[in-house]
Short mmCIF file of C-alpha atoms and ligand atoms in Angstrom, two decimals:
data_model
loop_
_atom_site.label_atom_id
_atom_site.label_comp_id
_atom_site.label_asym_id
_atom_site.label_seq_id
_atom_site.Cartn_x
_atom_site.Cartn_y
_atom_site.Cartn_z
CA UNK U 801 0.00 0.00 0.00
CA UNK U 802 1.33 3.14 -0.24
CA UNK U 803 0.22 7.05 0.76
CA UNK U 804 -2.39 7.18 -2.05
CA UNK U 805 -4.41 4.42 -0.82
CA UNK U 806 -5.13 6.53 2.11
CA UNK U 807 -6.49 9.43 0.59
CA UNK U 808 -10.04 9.82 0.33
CA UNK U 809 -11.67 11.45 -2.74
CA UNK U 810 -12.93 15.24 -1.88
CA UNK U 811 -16.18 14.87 -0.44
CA UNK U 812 -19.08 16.81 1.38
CA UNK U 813 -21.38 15.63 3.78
CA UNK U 814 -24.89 16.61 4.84
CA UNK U 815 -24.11 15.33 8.26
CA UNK U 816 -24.79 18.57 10.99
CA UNK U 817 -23.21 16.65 14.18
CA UNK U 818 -22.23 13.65 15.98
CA UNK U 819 -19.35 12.05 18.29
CA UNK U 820 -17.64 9.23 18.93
CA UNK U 821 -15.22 7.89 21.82
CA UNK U 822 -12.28 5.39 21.36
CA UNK U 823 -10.01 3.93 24.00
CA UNK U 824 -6.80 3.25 23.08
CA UNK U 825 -3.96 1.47 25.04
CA UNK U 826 0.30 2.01 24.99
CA UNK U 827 2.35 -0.10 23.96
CA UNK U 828 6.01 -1.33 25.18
CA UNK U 829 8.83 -2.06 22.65
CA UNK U 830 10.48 -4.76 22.94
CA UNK U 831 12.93 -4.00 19.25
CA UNK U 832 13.13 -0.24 19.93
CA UNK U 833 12.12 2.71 17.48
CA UNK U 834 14.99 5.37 17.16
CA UNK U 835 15.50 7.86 14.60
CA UNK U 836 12.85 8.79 11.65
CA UNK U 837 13.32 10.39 8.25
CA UNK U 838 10.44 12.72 6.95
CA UNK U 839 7.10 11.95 7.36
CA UNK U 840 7.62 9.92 10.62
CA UNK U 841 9.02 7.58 8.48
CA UNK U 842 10.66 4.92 10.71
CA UNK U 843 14.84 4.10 10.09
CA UNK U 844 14.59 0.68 11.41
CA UNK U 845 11.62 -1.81 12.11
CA UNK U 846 10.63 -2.11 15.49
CA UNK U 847 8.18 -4.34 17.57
CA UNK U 848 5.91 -3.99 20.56
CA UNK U 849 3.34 -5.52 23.33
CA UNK U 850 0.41 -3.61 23.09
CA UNK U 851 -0.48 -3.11 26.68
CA UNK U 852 -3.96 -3.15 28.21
CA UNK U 853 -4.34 -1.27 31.74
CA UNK U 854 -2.40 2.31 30.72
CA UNK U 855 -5.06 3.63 28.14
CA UNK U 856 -6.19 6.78 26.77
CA UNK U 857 -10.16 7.51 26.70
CA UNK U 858 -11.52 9.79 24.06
CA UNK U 859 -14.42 11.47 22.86
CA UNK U 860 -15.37 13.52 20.12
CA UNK U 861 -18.11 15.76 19.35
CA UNK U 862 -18.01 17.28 16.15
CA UNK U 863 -20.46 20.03 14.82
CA UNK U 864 -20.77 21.74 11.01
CA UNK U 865 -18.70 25.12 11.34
CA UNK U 866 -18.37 28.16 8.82
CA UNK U 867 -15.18 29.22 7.57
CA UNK U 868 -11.89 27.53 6.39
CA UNK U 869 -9.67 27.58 9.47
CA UNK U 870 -8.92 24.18 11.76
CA UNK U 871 -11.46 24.70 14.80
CA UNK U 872 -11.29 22.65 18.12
CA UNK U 873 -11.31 22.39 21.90
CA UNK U 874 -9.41 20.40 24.11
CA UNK U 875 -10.51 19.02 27.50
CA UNK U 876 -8.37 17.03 29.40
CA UNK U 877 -9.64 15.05 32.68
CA UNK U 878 -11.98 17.41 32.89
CA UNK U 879 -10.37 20.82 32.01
CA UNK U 880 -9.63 22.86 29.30
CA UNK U 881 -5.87 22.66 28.17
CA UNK U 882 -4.51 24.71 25.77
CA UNK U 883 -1.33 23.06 26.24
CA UNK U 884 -2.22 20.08 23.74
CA UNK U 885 -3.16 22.39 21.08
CA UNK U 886 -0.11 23.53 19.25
CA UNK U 887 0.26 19.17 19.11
CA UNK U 888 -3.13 19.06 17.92
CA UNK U 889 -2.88 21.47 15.22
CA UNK U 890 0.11 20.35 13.93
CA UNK U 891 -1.34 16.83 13.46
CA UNK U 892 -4.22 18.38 11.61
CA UNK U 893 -1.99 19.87 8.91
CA UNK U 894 -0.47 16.71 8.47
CA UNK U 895 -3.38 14.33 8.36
CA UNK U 896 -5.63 16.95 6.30
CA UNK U 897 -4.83 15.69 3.00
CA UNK U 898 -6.57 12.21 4.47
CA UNK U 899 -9.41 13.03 6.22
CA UNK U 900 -10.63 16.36 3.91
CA UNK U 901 -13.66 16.56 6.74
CA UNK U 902 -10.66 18.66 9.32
CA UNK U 903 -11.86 22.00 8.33
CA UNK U 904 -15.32 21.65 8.46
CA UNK U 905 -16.26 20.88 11.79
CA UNK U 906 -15.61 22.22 15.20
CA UNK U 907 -14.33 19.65 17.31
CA UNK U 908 -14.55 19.11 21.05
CA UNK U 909 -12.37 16.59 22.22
CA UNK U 910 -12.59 15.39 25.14
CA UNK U 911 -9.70 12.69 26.75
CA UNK U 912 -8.54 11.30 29.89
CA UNK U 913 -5.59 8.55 30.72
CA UNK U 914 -6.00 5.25 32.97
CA UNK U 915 -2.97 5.89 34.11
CA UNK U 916 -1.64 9.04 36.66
CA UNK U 917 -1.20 12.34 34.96
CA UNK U 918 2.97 13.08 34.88
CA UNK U 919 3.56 9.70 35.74
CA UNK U 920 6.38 9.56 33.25
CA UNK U 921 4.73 7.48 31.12
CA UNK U 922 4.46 8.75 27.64
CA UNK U 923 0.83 9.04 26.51
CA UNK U 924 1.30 10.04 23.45
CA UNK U 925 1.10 6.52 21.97
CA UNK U 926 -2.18 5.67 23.81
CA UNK U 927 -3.51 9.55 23.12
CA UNK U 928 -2.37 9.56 19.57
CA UNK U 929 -3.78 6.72 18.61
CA UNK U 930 -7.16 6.95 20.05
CA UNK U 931 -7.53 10.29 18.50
CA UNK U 932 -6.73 8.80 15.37
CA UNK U 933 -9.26 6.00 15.80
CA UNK U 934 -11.82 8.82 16.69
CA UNK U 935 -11.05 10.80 13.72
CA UNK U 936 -11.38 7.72 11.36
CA UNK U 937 -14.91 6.90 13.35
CA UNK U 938 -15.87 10.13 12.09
CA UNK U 939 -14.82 10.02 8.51
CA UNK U 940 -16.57 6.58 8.53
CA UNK U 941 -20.23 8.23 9.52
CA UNK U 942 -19.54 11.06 7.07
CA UNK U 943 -18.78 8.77 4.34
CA UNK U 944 -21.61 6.51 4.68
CA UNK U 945 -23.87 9.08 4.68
CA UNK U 946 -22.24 10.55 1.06
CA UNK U 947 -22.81 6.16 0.29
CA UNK U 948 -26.27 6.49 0.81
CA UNK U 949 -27.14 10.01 -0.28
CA UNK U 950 -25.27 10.33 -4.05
CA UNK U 951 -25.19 6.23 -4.34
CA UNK U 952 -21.23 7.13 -4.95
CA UNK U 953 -18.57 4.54 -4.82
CA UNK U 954 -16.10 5.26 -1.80
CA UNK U 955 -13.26 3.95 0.34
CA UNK U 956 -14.17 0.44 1.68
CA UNK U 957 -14.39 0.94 5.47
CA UNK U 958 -13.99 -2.70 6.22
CA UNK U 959 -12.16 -3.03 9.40
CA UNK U 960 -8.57 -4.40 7.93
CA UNK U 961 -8.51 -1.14 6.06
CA UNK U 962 -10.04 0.56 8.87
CA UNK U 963 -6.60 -0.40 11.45
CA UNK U 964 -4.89 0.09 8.86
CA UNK U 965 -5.71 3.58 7.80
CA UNK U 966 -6.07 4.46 11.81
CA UNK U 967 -2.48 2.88 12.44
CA UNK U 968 -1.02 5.27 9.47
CA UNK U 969 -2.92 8.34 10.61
CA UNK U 970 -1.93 7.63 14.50
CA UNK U 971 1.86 7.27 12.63
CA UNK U 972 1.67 11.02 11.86
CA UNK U 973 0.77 11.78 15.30
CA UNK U 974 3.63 10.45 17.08
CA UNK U 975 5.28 7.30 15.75
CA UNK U 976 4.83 4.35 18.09
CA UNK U 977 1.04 5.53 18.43
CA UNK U 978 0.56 3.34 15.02
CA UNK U 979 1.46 0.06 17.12
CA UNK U 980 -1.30 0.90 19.35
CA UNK U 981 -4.31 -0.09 17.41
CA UNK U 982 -4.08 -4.08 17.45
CA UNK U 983 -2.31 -6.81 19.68
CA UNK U 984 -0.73 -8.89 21.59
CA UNK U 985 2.36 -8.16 19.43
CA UNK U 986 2.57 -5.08 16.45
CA UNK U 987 5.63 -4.72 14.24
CA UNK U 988 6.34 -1.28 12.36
CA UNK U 989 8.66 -0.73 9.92
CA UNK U 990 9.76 -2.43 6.39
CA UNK U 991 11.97 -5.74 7.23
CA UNK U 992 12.49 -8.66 5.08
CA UNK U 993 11.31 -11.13 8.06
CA UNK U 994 7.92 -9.86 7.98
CA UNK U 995 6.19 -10.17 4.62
CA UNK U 996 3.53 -7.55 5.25
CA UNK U 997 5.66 -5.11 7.38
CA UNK U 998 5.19 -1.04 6.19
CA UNK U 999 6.99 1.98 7.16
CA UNK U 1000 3.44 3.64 6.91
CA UNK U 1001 1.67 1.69 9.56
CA UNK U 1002 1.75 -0.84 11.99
CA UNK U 1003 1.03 -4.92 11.36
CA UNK U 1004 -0.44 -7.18 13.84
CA UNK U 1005 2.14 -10.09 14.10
CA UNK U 1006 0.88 -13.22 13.29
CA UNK U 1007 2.82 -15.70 13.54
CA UNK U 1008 1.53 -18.38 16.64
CA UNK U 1009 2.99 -16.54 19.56
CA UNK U 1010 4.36 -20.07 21.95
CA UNK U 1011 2.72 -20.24 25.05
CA UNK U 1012 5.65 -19.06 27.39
CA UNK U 1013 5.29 -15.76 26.07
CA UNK U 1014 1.17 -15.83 25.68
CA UNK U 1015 -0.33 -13.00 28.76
CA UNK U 1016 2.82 -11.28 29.27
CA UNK U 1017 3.12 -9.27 32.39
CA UNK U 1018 4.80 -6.31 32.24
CA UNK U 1019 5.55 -3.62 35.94
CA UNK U 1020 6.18 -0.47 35.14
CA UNK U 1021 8.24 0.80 37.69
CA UNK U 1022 8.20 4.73 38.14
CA UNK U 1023 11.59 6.01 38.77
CA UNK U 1024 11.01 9.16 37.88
CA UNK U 1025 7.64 10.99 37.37
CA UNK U 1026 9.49 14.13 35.87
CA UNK U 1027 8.69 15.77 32.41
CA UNK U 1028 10.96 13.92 30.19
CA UNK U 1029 14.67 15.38 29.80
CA UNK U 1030 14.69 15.02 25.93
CA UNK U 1031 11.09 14.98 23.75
CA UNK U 1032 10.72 11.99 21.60
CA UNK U 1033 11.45 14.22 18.17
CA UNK U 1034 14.35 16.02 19.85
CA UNK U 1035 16.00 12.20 20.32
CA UNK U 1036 14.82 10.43 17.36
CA UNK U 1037 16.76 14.05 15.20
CA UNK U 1038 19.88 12.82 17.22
CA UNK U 1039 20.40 10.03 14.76
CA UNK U 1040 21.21 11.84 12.10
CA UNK U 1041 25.12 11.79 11.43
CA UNK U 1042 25.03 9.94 14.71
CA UNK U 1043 28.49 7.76 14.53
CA UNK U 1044 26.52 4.58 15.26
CA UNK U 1045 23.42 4.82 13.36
CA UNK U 1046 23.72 2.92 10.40
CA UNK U 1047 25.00 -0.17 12.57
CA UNK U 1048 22.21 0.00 14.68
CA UNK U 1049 19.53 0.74 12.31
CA UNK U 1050 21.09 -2.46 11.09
CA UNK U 1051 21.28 -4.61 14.27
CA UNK U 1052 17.22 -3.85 14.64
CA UNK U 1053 16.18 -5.17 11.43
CA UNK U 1054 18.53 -8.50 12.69
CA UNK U 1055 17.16 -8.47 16.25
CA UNK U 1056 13.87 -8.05 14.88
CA UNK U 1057 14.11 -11.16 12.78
CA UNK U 1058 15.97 -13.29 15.80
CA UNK U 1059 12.74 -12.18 17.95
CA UNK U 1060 10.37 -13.36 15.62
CA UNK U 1061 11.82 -16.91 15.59
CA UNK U 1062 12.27 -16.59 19.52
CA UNK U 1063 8.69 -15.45 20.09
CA UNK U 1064 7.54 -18.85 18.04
CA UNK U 1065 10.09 -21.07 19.17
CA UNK U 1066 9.53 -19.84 23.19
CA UNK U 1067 13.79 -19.38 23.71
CA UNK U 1068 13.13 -17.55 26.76
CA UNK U 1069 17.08 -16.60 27.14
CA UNK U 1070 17.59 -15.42 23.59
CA UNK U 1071 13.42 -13.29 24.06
CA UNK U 1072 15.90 -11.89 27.61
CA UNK U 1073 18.74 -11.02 25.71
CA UNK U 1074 17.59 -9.18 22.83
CA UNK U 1075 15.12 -7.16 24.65
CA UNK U 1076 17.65 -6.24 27.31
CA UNK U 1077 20.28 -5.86 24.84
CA UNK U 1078 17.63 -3.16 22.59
CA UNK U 1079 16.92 -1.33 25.75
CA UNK U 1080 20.38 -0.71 26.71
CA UNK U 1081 21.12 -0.13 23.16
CA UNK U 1082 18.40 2.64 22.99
CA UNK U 1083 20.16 4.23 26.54
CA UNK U 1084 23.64 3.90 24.41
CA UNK U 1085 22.56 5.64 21.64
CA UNK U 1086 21.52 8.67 23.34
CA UNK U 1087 24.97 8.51 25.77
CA UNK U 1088 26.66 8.99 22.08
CA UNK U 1089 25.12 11.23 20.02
CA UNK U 1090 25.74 15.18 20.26
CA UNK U 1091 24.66 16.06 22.31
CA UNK U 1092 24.19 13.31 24.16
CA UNK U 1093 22.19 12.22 27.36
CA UNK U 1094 21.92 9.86 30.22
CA UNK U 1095 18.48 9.50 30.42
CA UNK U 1096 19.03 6.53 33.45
CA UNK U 1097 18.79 7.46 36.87
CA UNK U 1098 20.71 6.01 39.74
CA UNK U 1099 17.52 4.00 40.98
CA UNK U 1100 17.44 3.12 37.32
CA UNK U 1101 20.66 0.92 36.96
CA UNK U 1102 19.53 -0.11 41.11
CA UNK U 1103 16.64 -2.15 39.69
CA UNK U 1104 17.97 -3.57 37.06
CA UNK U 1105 21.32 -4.77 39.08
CA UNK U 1106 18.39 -6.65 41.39
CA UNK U 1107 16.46 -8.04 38.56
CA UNK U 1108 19.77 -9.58 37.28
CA UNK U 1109 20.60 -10.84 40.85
CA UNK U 1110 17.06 -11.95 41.21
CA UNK U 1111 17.33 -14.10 37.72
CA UNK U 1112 20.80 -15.28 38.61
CA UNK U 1113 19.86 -16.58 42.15
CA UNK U 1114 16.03 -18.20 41.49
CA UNK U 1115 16.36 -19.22 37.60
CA UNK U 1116 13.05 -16.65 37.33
CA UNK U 1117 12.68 -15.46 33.56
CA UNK U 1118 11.94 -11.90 34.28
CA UNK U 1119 13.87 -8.96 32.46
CA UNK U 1120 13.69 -5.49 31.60
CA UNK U 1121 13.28 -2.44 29.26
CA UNK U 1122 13.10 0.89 28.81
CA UNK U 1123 11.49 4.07 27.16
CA UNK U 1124 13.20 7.19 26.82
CA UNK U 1125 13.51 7.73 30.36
CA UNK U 1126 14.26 6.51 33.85
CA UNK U 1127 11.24 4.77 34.71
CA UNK U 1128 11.76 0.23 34.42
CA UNK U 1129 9.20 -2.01 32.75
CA UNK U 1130 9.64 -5.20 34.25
CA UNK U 1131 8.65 -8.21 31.83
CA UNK U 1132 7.86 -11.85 33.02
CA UNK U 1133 5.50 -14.30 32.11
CA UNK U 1134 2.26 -15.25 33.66
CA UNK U 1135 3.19 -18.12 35.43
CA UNK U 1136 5.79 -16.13 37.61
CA UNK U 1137 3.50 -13.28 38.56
CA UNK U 1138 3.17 -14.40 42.31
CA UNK U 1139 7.14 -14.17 43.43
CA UNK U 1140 7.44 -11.54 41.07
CA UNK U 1141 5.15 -9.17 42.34
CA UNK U 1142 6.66 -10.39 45.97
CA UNK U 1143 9.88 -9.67 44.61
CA UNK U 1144 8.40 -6.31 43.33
CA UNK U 1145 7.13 -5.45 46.57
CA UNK U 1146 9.84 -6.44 49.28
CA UNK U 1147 13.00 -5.59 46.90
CA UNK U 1148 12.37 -2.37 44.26
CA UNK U 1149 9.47 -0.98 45.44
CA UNK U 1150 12.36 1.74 47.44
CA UNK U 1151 13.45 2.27 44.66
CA UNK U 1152 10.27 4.12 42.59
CA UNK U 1153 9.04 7.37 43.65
CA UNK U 1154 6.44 7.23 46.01
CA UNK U 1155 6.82 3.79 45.98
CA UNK U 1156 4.69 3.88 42.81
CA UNK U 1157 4.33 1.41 40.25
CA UNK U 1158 1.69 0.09 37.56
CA UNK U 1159 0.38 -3.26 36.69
CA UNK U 1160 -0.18 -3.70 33.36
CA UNK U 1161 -0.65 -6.91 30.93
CA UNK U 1162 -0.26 -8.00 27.15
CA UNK U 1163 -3.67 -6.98 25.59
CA UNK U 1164 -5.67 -6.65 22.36
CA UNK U 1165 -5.37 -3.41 21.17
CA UNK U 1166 -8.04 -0.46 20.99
CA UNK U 1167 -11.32 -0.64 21.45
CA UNK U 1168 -14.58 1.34 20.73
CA UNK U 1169 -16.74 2.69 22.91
CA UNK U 1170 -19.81 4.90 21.22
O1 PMV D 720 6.66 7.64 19.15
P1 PMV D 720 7.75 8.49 19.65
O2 PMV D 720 8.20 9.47 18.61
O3 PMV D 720 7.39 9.12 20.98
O4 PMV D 720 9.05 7.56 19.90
C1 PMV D 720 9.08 6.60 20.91
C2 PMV D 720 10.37 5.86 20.89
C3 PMV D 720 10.60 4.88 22.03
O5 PMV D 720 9.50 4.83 22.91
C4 PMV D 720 11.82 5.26 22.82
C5 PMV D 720 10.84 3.47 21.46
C6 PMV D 720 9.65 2.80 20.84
O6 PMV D 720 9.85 2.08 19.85
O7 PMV D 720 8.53 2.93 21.38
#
């Protein structure tokens, strides 16, 4: 598919009003996104876990407006915010050319996260992409209603090209949103391991995921509730000329095609090594680019010297990874949840703020909710 396939022909609607509301969920990486060309076009492939408890809500009202200009609201948990705006508007511009309905309507839109507001946990996955899914709810009711009114061929909303065309939007929104839309397990990115992989959107993985690796668990562990030192499109611009990039733009595309094997075969050493390995890679990158950035706290590089001595001294299969920041997901399978949530408790727990941390699972993707 390529960018064409995603844009609509020009269309009006008769359609005054209406809303919709979408929630959508984050999603962990387990072969890490870093660096982008234009377009949010990814330089390596990456994969994720689509998570299930830290979620995004969103609704949106829309209403016929006069007038040319982009018009919306924004209200989040309750209150108006002006701060998401200058996001908001920049994602119109770039999605406008696929969804031509932008400039006609006011929008109100209304969103709220599961999970604790400056928590360090980067909503813009979860937020993107159920604002994309909103968005493409909308189109859908304005389209059907051209459908029925001029009897006019238009875009087939069936629901493959539905995620799809919600994954590529949520792309332009903020990158890893596009793995958002489906689960367990999304890839992104072009790579020869996985026929139907696209830079434009994300692809539910399909192999048979083996059993050991079926429910994931995944702690998130908040080191550090902070605003985040560096903003996603600050880092990912750090690639360029960066001395290392080209090798590890490389090593992704070959960790991404160990993983797949792994994820199918149930190695749960090699599944520990290469996400480990792609976390500490992502840290490394930023430690060596100009300029460059330790984005680990002390209480970082704590837990993950106790999850280490914890796998050395009771053969447990849990490991780690990490975002762009300090705070640790922990990873372990199902079947280990009791003495790892023990372990959790009695051994890291001093080391998150507040003694704060989340417990989230492997889950399905978004879902719709009016
Ligand atoms: O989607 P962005 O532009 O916020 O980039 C996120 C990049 C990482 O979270 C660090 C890695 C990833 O693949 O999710």
């Amino acid at each position: 598919m390529t960018e064409q396939d995603f844009t609509p022909k020009s269309y009006t609607s008769n359609v005054e009003s209406g809303s919709v509301k979408w929630e959508s969920p984050s999603n962990i990486a387990l072969v890490k996104y870093w660096g982008k060309r234009e377009s949010q076009i990814p330089e390596n492939p990456s994969i994720s876990f689509t998570l299930s408890n830290c979620k995004t809500i969103t609704e949106v009202t829309y209403t016929k407006k006069e007038g040319t200009d982009f018009s919306f609201d924004v209200i989040f948990e309750g209150e108006k915010n002006a701060a998401f705006k200058p996001k908001i508007q920049t994602f119109f511009e770039r999605v406008e050319g696929y969804l031509p309905f932008l400039r006609d309507y006011h929008f109100k839109i209304e969103t709220s996260n599961t999970f604790p507001h400056s928590s360090g946990i980067a909503s813009s996955a979860s937020g993107m992409s159920a604002l994309a899914l909103c968005l493409m709810s909308i189109e859908e009711q304005l389209t059907k209603n051209v459908i029925q009114s001029e009897s006019e061929e238009f875009q087939n909303f069936n629901s493959d090209f539905f995620n799809k065309k919600a994954s590529f939007i949520a792309r332009l929104g903020s990158g890893s949103a596009c793995r958002s839309i489906e689960g367990e397990l999304v890839v992104w990115g072009e790579t020869k391991s996985i026929s139907d992989s696209s830079d434009l959107f994300g692809v539910m993985f399909t192999e048979n995921i083996h059993s050991n690796f079926q429910n994931y668990q995944d702690a998130i562990l908040l080191v550090d509730k902070g605003e985040k030192q560096v903003s996603s499109s600050v880092g990912h611009k750090l690639m360029y000329g960066h001395p290392f990039a080209s090798k590890r733009f490389e090593q992704a595309h070959e960790n991404l095609a160990e993983l797949k094997e792994v994820l199918t075969n149930g190695n749960q050493k090699r599944f520990i090594e290469i996400v480990e390995s792609e976390a500490l890679t992502l840290h490394a990158m930023m430690m060596t680019s100009m300029p460059y950035f330790i984005l680990m706290k002390p209480n970082t590089l704590k837990i993950i010297n106790k999850i280490w001595e914890f796998r050395q001294s009771t053969g447990s299969n849990i490991c780690f990874t990490l975002d762009a920041g300090a705070n640790v997901h922990v990873l372990f399978p199902e079947d280990e949840q009791k003495k790892v949530y023990e372990f959790i408790k009695s051994e890291l727990v001093a080391y998150c703020q507040n003694g704060h941390y989340i417990c989230d699972t492997v889950g399905k993707g978004a879902k719709k909710l009016a």
